[in-house]
PDB file of C-alpha atoms in Angstrom:
ATOM      1  CA  MET A   1      23.550  -2.822  -0.665  1.00  0.00           C
ATOM      2  CA  PRO A   2      20.736  -4.943   0.796  1.00  0.00           C
ATOM      3  CA  LEU A   3      17.156  -4.144  -0.217  1.00  0.00           C
ATOM      4  CA  VAL A   4      15.799  -5.474   3.077  1.00  0.00           C
ATOM      5  CA  ILE A   5      16.824  -3.335   6.048  1.00  0.00           C
ATOM      6  CA  ALA A   6      16.889  -5.046   9.450  1.00  0.00           C
ATOM      7  CA  LEU A   7      14.447  -3.523  11.941  1.00  0.00           C
ATOM      8  CA  GLY A   8      13.971  -4.205  15.621  1.00  0.00           C
ATOM      9  CA  ALA A   9      10.943  -6.132  16.820  1.00  0.00           C
ATOM     10  CA  ASP A  10       9.297  -2.962  18.155  1.00  0.00           C
ATOM     11  CA  ALA A  11      10.194  -0.685  15.232  1.00  0.00           C
ATOM     12  CA  ASP A  12       7.616   1.938  14.318  1.00  0.00           C
ATOM     13  CA  HIS A  13       7.413   4.122  11.196  1.00  0.00           C
ATOM     14  CA  ARG A  14       9.981   6.572  12.544  1.00  0.00           C
ATOM     15  CA  ALA A  15      12.492   3.802  13.234  1.00  0.00           C
ATOM     16  CA  ALA A  16      11.874   2.316   9.789  1.00  0.00           C
ATOM     17  CA  GLU A  17      12.451   5.668   8.112  1.00  0.00           C
ATOM     18  CA  GLN A  18      15.627   6.349  10.096  1.00  0.00           C
ATOM     19  CA  ALA A  19      17.017   2.864   9.392  1.00  0.00           C
ATOM     20  CA  HIS A  20      16.510   3.304   5.651  1.00  0.00           C
ATOM     21  CA  LEU A  21      17.958   6.822   5.643  1.00  0.00           C
ATOM     22  CA  ALA A  22      20.997   5.610   7.583  1.00  0.00           C
ATOM     23  CA  ALA A  23      21.500   2.917   4.938  1.00  0.00           C
ATOM     24  CA  GLY A  24      21.579   5.530   2.186  1.00  0.00           C
ATOM     25  CA  TRP A  25      17.983   5.464   0.987  1.00  0.00           C
ATOM     26  CA  THR A  26      16.710   8.878  -0.134  1.00  0.00           C
ATOM     27  CA  PRO A  27      13.257  10.530   0.038  1.00  0.00           C
ATOM     28  CA  CYS A  28      11.462  10.378  -3.295  1.00  0.00           C
ATOM     29  CA  GLY A  29       7.841  11.142  -2.502  1.00  0.00           C
ATOM     30  CA  ALA A  30       4.986  11.534  -0.061  1.00  0.00           C
ATOM     31  CA  GLY A  31       1.309  10.947  -0.638  1.00  0.00           C
ATOM     32  CA  ASP A  32      -1.789   9.875   1.180  1.00  0.00           C
ATOM     33  CA  TRP A  33      -0.815   7.719   4.140  1.00  0.00           C
ATOM     34  CA  ALA A  34       2.870   7.132   3.331  1.00  0.00           C
ATOM     35  CA  ILE A  35       6.301   8.426   2.405  1.00  0.00           C
ATOM     36  CA  ALA A  36       8.599   6.797  -0.133  1.00  0.00           C
ATOM     37  CA  LEU A  37      12.363   6.274   0.014  1.00  0.00           C
ATOM     38  CA  ARG A  38      14.482   5.038  -2.905  1.00  0.00           C
ATOM     39  CA  SER A  39      17.310   2.562  -2.494  1.00  0.00           C
ATOM     40  CA  PRO A  40      20.888   3.709  -3.126  1.00  0.00           C
ATOM     41  CA  ASP A  41      21.094   1.710  -6.356  1.00  0.00           C
ATOM     42  CA  GLY A  42      17.715   3.009  -7.540  1.00  0.00           C
ATOM     43  CA  SER A  43      16.183  -0.438  -7.971  1.00  0.00           C
ATOM     44  CA  ALA A  44      13.719  -0.374  -5.073  1.00  0.00           C
ATOM     45  CA  VAL A  45      11.410   1.861  -3.109  1.00  0.00           C
ATOM     46  CA  ALA A  46      10.282   1.589   0.501  1.00  0.00           C
ATOM     47  CA  ARG A  47       6.744   2.777   1.203  1.00  0.00           C
ATOM     48  CA  ILE A  48       6.528   3.620   4.916  1.00  0.00           C
ATOM     49  CA  SER A  49       3.262   4.509   6.616  1.00  0.00           C
ATOM     50  CA  PRO A  50       2.538   5.372  10.263  1.00  0.00           C
ATOM     51  CA  PHE A  51      -0.960   3.861   9.927  1.00  0.00           C
ATOM     52  CA  ASP A  52      -2.065   1.610   7.093  1.00  0.00           C
ATOM     53  CA  PRO A  53      -4.674  -1.082   7.773  1.00  0.00           C
ATOM     54  CA  THR A  54      -4.605  -2.268   4.146  1.00  0.00           C
ATOM     55  CA  GLY A  55      -0.842  -2.843   3.899  1.00  0.00           C
ATOM     56  CA  PRO A  56      -1.027  -6.605   4.576  1.00  0.00           C
ATOM     57  CA  TYR A  57      -3.694  -7.044   1.897  1.00  0.00           C
ATOM     58  CA  THR A  58      -1.597  -5.176  -0.661  1.00  0.00           C
ATOM     59  CA  ALA A  59       1.417  -7.338   0.206  1.00  0.00           C
ATOM     60  CA  GLU A  60      -0.720 -10.462  -0.152  1.00  0.00           C
ATOM     61  CA  LEU A  61      -1.832  -9.338  -3.607  1.00  0.00           C
ATOM     62  CA  TYR A  62       1.757  -8.720  -4.688  1.00  0.00           C
ATOM     63  CA  ARG A  63       2.727 -12.205  -3.521  1.00  0.00           C
ATOM     64  CA  ARG A  64      -0.296 -14.036  -4.907  1.00  0.00           C
ATOM     65  CA  ALA A  65      -0.268 -12.329  -8.296  1.00  0.00           C
ATOM     66  CA  ALA A  66       3.529 -12.348  -8.660  1.00  0.00           C
ATOM     67  CA  PRO A  67       3.461 -15.063 -11.384  1.00  0.00           C
ATOM     68  CA  THR A  68       1.408 -12.721 -13.604  1.00  0.00           C
ATOM     69  CA  ARG A  69       4.144 -10.036 -13.547  1.00  0.00           C
ATOM     70  CA  GLN A  70       1.257  -7.534 -13.398  1.00  0.00           C
ATOM     71  CA  VAL A  71       2.051  -6.364  -9.850  1.00  0.00           C
ATOM     72  CA  PRO A  72       5.293  -4.933  -8.467  1.00  0.00           C
ATOM     73  CA  VAL A  73       8.042  -7.304  -7.371  1.00  0.00           C
ATOM     74  CA  LEU A  74       7.818  -7.378  -3.572  1.00  0.00           C
ATOM     75  CA  PHE A  75      11.125  -7.607  -1.726  1.00  0.00           C
ATOM     76  CA  ALA A  76       9.785  -7.279   1.822  1.00  0.00           C
ATOM     77  CA  HIS A  77       6.724  -6.431   3.881  1.00  0.00           C
ATOM     78  CA  ARG A  78       6.570  -5.692   7.567  1.00  0.00           C
ATOM     79  CA  ARG A  79       3.903  -4.496   9.964  1.00  0.00           C
ATOM     80  CA  LEU A  80       5.255  -1.792  12.256  1.00  0.00           C
ATOM     81  CA  ASP A  81       4.561  -1.038  15.874  1.00  0.00           C
ATOM     82  CA  GLY A  82       1.554   1.208  16.401  1.00  0.00           C
ATOM     83  CA  GLY A  83      -0.257   0.289  13.174  1.00  0.00           C
ATOM     84  CA  GLY A  84       2.335   1.265  10.595  1.00  0.00           C
ATOM     85  CA  ASP A  85       3.492  -0.656   7.574  1.00  0.00           C
ATOM     86  CA  VAL A  86       6.523  -0.853   5.300  1.00  0.00           C
ATOM     87  CA  LEU A  87       6.496  -2.337   1.808  1.00  0.00           C
ATOM     88  CA  VAL A  88       9.746  -2.644  -0.152  1.00  0.00           C
ATOM     89  CA  MET A  89       9.182  -3.199  -3.846  1.00  0.00           C
ATOM     90  CA  GLU A  90      10.750  -2.629  -7.225  1.00  0.00           C
ATOM     91  CA  TRP A  91      11.118   0.943  -8.452  1.00  0.00           C
ATOM     92  CA  LEU A  92       8.258   1.889 -10.775  1.00  0.00           C
ATOM     93  CA  SER A  93       7.753   4.692 -13.303  1.00  0.00           C
ATOM     94  CA  PRO A  94       4.571   6.521 -14.333  1.00  0.00           C
ATOM     95  CA  THR A  95       2.785   5.510 -17.503  1.00  0.00           C
ATOM     96  CA  GLN A  96       0.453   7.190 -19.959  1.00  0.00           C
ATOM     97  CA  GLU A  97      -3.031   7.695 -18.532  1.00  0.00           C
ATOM     98  CA  THR A  98      -4.620   6.082 -21.587  1.00  0.00           C
ATOM     99  CA  ASP A  99      -2.594   2.916 -20.982  1.00  0.00           C
ATOM    100  CA  ALA A 100      -3.474   2.971 -17.284  1.00  0.00           C
ATOM    101  CA  VAL A 101      -7.196   3.401 -17.944  1.00  0.00           C
ATOM    102  CA  ALA A 102      -7.192   0.577 -20.496  1.00  0.00           C
ATOM    103  CA  PHE A 103      -5.402  -1.701 -18.017  1.00  0.00           C
ATOM    104  CA  LEU A 104      -7.911  -0.905 -15.257  1.00  0.00           C
ATOM    105  CA  GLU A 105     -10.817  -1.486 -17.651  1.00  0.00           C
ATOM    106  CA  ALA A 106      -9.371  -4.868 -18.603  1.00  0.00           C
ATOM    107  CA  ILE A 107      -9.103  -5.806 -14.909  1.00  0.00           C
ATOM    108  CA  ASP A 108     -12.667  -4.642 -14.274  1.00  0.00           C
ATOM    109  CA  ALA A 109     -13.878  -6.797 -17.170  1.00  0.00           C
ATOM    110  CA  SER A 110     -11.660  -9.762 -16.175  1.00  0.00           C
ATOM    111  CA  ALA A 111     -10.183  -9.797 -19.670  1.00  0.00           C
ATOM    112  CA  PRO A 112      -8.270 -13.025 -20.378  1.00  0.00           C
ATOM    113  CA  GLU A 113      -4.856 -11.357 -20.248  1.00  0.00           C
ATOM    114  CA  VAL A 114      -5.495 -10.096 -16.693  1.00  0.00           C
ATOM    115  CA  ALA A 115      -7.994 -12.689 -15.431  1.00  0.00           C
ATOM    116  CA  VAL A 116      -5.690 -14.131 -12.758  1.00  0.00           C
ATOM    117  CA  LEU A 117      -4.825 -10.656 -11.475  1.00  0.00           C
ATOM    118  CA  ALA A 118      -8.484  -9.612 -11.470  1.00  0.00           C
ATOM    119  CA  GLU A 119      -9.535 -12.668  -9.472  1.00  0.00           C
ATOM    120  CA  SER A 120      -6.761 -12.074  -6.948  1.00  0.00           C
ATOM    121  CA  VAL A 121      -7.664  -8.407  -6.561  1.00  0.00           C
ATOM    122  CA  ARG A 122     -11.329  -9.198  -5.960  1.00  0.00           C
ATOM    123  CA  SER A 123     -10.934 -12.160  -3.624  1.00  0.00           C
ATOM    124  CA  ILE A 124      -8.481 -10.337  -1.369  1.00  0.00           C
ATOM    125  CA  HIS A 125     -10.685  -7.237  -1.383  1.00  0.00           C
ATOM    126  CA  THR A 126     -13.722  -9.301  -0.388  1.00  0.00           C
ATOM    127  CA  ARG A 127     -11.843 -10.540   2.648  1.00  0.00           C
ATOM    128  CA  ALA A 128     -10.534  -7.049   3.461  1.00  0.00           C
ATOM    129  CA  ILE A 129     -14.093  -5.714   3.508  1.00  0.00           C
ATOM    130  CA  GLU A 130     -15.088  -8.471   5.936  1.00  0.00           C
ATOM    131  CA  GLU A 131     -12.091  -7.970   8.215  1.00  0.00           C
ATOM    132  CA  LEU A 132     -11.303  -4.246   8.134  1.00  0.00           C
ATOM    133  CA  PRO A 133     -13.381  -1.455   9.596  1.00  0.00           C
ATOM    134  CA  TRP A 134     -13.646   1.385   7.080  1.00  0.00           C
ATOM    135  CA  CYS A 135     -12.237  -0.563   4.133  1.00  0.00           C
ATOM    136  CA  GLY A 136     -12.867   1.413   0.964  1.00  0.00           C
ATOM    137  CA  PRO A 137     -13.939   0.144  -2.460  1.00  0.00           C
ATOM    138  CA  LEU A 138     -11.323  -0.787  -5.039  1.00  0.00           C
ATOM    139  CA  ASP A 139      -9.259   2.221  -6.044  1.00  0.00           C
ATOM    140  CA  ALA A 140      -9.673   2.919  -9.763  1.00  0.00           C
ATOM    141  CA  ASN A 141      -7.169   5.801  -9.823  1.00  0.00           C
ATOM    142  CA  PRO A 142      -5.121   5.566 -13.076  1.00  0.00           C
ATOM    143  CA  ALA A 143      -2.060   6.714 -11.103  1.00  0.00           C
ATOM    144  CA  ASN A 144      -2.112   3.252  -9.490  1.00  0.00           C
ATOM    145  CA  VAL A 145      -1.039   1.709 -12.777  1.00  0.00           C
ATOM    146  CA  MET A 146       2.699   2.106 -13.375  1.00  0.00           C
ATOM    147  CA  ARG A 147       5.527   0.516 -15.338  1.00  0.00           C
ATOM    148  CA  GLY A 148       8.257  -1.754 -14.081  1.00  0.00           C
ATOM    149  CA  SER A 149      11.852  -1.275 -15.190  1.00  0.00           C
ATOM    150  CA  ASP A 150      11.173  -3.791 -17.960  1.00  0.00           C
ATOM    151  CA  GLY A 151       8.285  -1.698 -19.285  1.00  0.00           C
ATOM    152  CA  ARG A 152       5.433  -3.966 -18.208  1.00  0.00           C
ATOM    153  CA  LEU A 153       2.255  -2.471 -16.725  1.00  0.00           C
ATOM    154  CA  VAL A 154       1.635  -3.220 -13.045  1.00  0.00           C
ATOM    155  CA  LEU A 155      -1.190  -2.512 -10.617  1.00  0.00           C
ATOM    156  CA  THR A 156      -0.273  -0.866  -7.308  1.00  0.00           C
ATOM    157  CA  ASP A 157      -2.249  -0.021  -4.159  1.00  0.00           C
ATOM    158  CA  PRO A 158      -5.775  -1.088  -5.162  1.00  0.00           C
ATOM    159  CA  TYR A 159      -6.907  -1.194  -1.518  1.00  0.00           C
ATOM    160  CA  TYR A 160      -7.334   1.706   0.864  1.00  0.00           C
ATOM    161  CA  ALA A 161      -8.999   2.680   4.083  1.00  0.00           C
ATOM    162  CA  ASP A 162     -11.912   5.085   3.717  1.00  0.00           C
ATOM    163  CA  GLY A 163     -10.017   7.945   5.347  1.00  0.00           C
ATOM    164  CA  PRO A 164     -12.715  10.633   5.224  1.00  0.00           C
ATOM    165  CA  SER A 165     -15.242   8.341   6.915  1.00  0.00           C
ATOM    166  CA  LEU A 166     -12.743   6.942   9.412  1.00  0.00           C
ATOM    167  CA  TYR A 167     -11.400  10.315  10.490  1.00  0.00           C
ATOM    168  CA  ALA A 168     -14.871  11.858  10.588  1.00  0.00           C
ATOM    169  CA  THR A 169     -15.936   9.065  12.924  1.00  0.00           C
ATOM    170  CA  ALA A 170     -12.816   9.586  15.042  1.00  0.00           C
ATOM    171  CA  GLY A 171     -13.892  13.197  15.483  1.00  0.00           C
ATOM    172  CA  SER A 172     -17.589  12.620  16.074  1.00  0.00           C
ATOM    173  CA  ASP A 173     -17.632   9.229  17.817  1.00  0.00           C
ATOM    174  CA  PRO A 174     -14.117   8.312  19.001  1.00  0.00           C
ATOM    175  CA  ASP A 175     -15.461   5.441  21.094  1.00  0.00           C
ATOM    176  CA  ALA A 176     -16.549   3.704  17.880  1.00  0.00           C
ATOM    177  CA  VAL A 177     -12.988   3.844  16.553  1.00  0.00           C
ATOM    178  CA  VAL A 178     -11.569   2.665  19.881  1.00  0.00           C
ATOM    179  CA  ALA A 179     -13.985  -0.271  19.865  1.00  0.00           C
ATOM    180  CA  ARG A 180     -13.132  -1.376  16.329  1.00  0.00           C
ATOM    181  CA  ILE A 181      -9.397  -0.720  15.977  1.00  0.00           C
ATOM    182  CA  PRO A 182      -7.117  -1.981  18.773  1.00  0.00           C
ATOM    183  CA  GLU A 183      -4.838   0.619  20.344  1.00  0.00           C
ATOM    184  CA  ASP A 184      -1.671  -1.043  19.080  1.00  0.00           C
ATOM    185  CA  ARG A 185      -3.040  -0.777  15.519  1.00  0.00           C
ATOM    186  CA  ARG A 186      -4.046   2.931  15.685  1.00  0.00           C
ATOM    187  CA  ARG A 187      -1.390   4.588  17.835  1.00  0.00           C
ATOM    188  CA  PHE A 188      -0.081   6.723  14.966  1.00  0.00           C
ATOM    189  CA  MET A 189      -3.247   7.215  12.933  1.00  0.00           C
ATOM    190  CA  THR A 190      -2.967  10.993  13.294  1.00  0.00           C
ATOM    191  CA  GLU A 191       0.500  11.017  11.719  1.00  0.00           C
ATOM    192  CA  ILE A 192      -0.260   9.968   8.149  1.00  0.00           C
ATOM    193  CA  PRO A 193       1.394  12.368   5.651  1.00  0.00           C
ATOM    194  CA  LEU A 194      -1.863  13.320   3.940  1.00  0.00           C
ATOM    195  CA  ALA A 195      -0.907  15.075   0.706  1.00  0.00           C
ATOM    196  CA  TYR A 196      -3.987  14.530  -1.456  1.00  0.00           C
ATOM    197  CA  SER A 197      -7.674  14.076  -0.856  1.00  0.00           C
ATOM    198  CA  GLY A 198      -7.709  10.576  -2.344  1.00  0.00           C
ATOM    199  CA  PRO A 199     -10.525   9.026  -4.380  1.00  0.00           C
TER     200      PRO A 199
END
């Protein structure tokens, strides 16, 4: 069973979800901004979002820091029509919060064992702040530290859009959002599966 599902050039988040479901992937979660589907063999997960400005930056981190083995293995990344995003990566499991907090503290301190990861996280985030309207600070949520199938700790999803500010602006000053986010990048911004309040 392939881990990369073929999608049409104009596929949006709905088409991506349907293509994965048709290939036997099964729902396994929903959170802020995205749903998750697990591959038939259990080795991978597809994170599909209707609107995710930070998806390309997360994919870049996974590629750049891949030699460290401290980020998930990335099988595929694709921007979707209307501003959505799909990331296909290795299946991860939760870890103890104490381990997650220690890992995040090591990254924050640029400890030698995570120095390459820490530099990658920061340099990509610096560029995201410059390029993305409403880019949030680094996400220090311990739930973003998980374990790969081999037991190693990995950092996931350190970047996020400042949803409360963005959506408040959309309500109070929609012209500001229209001016800063092109229509083809915000078409489905009202369809994110918001399940938690976020950081």
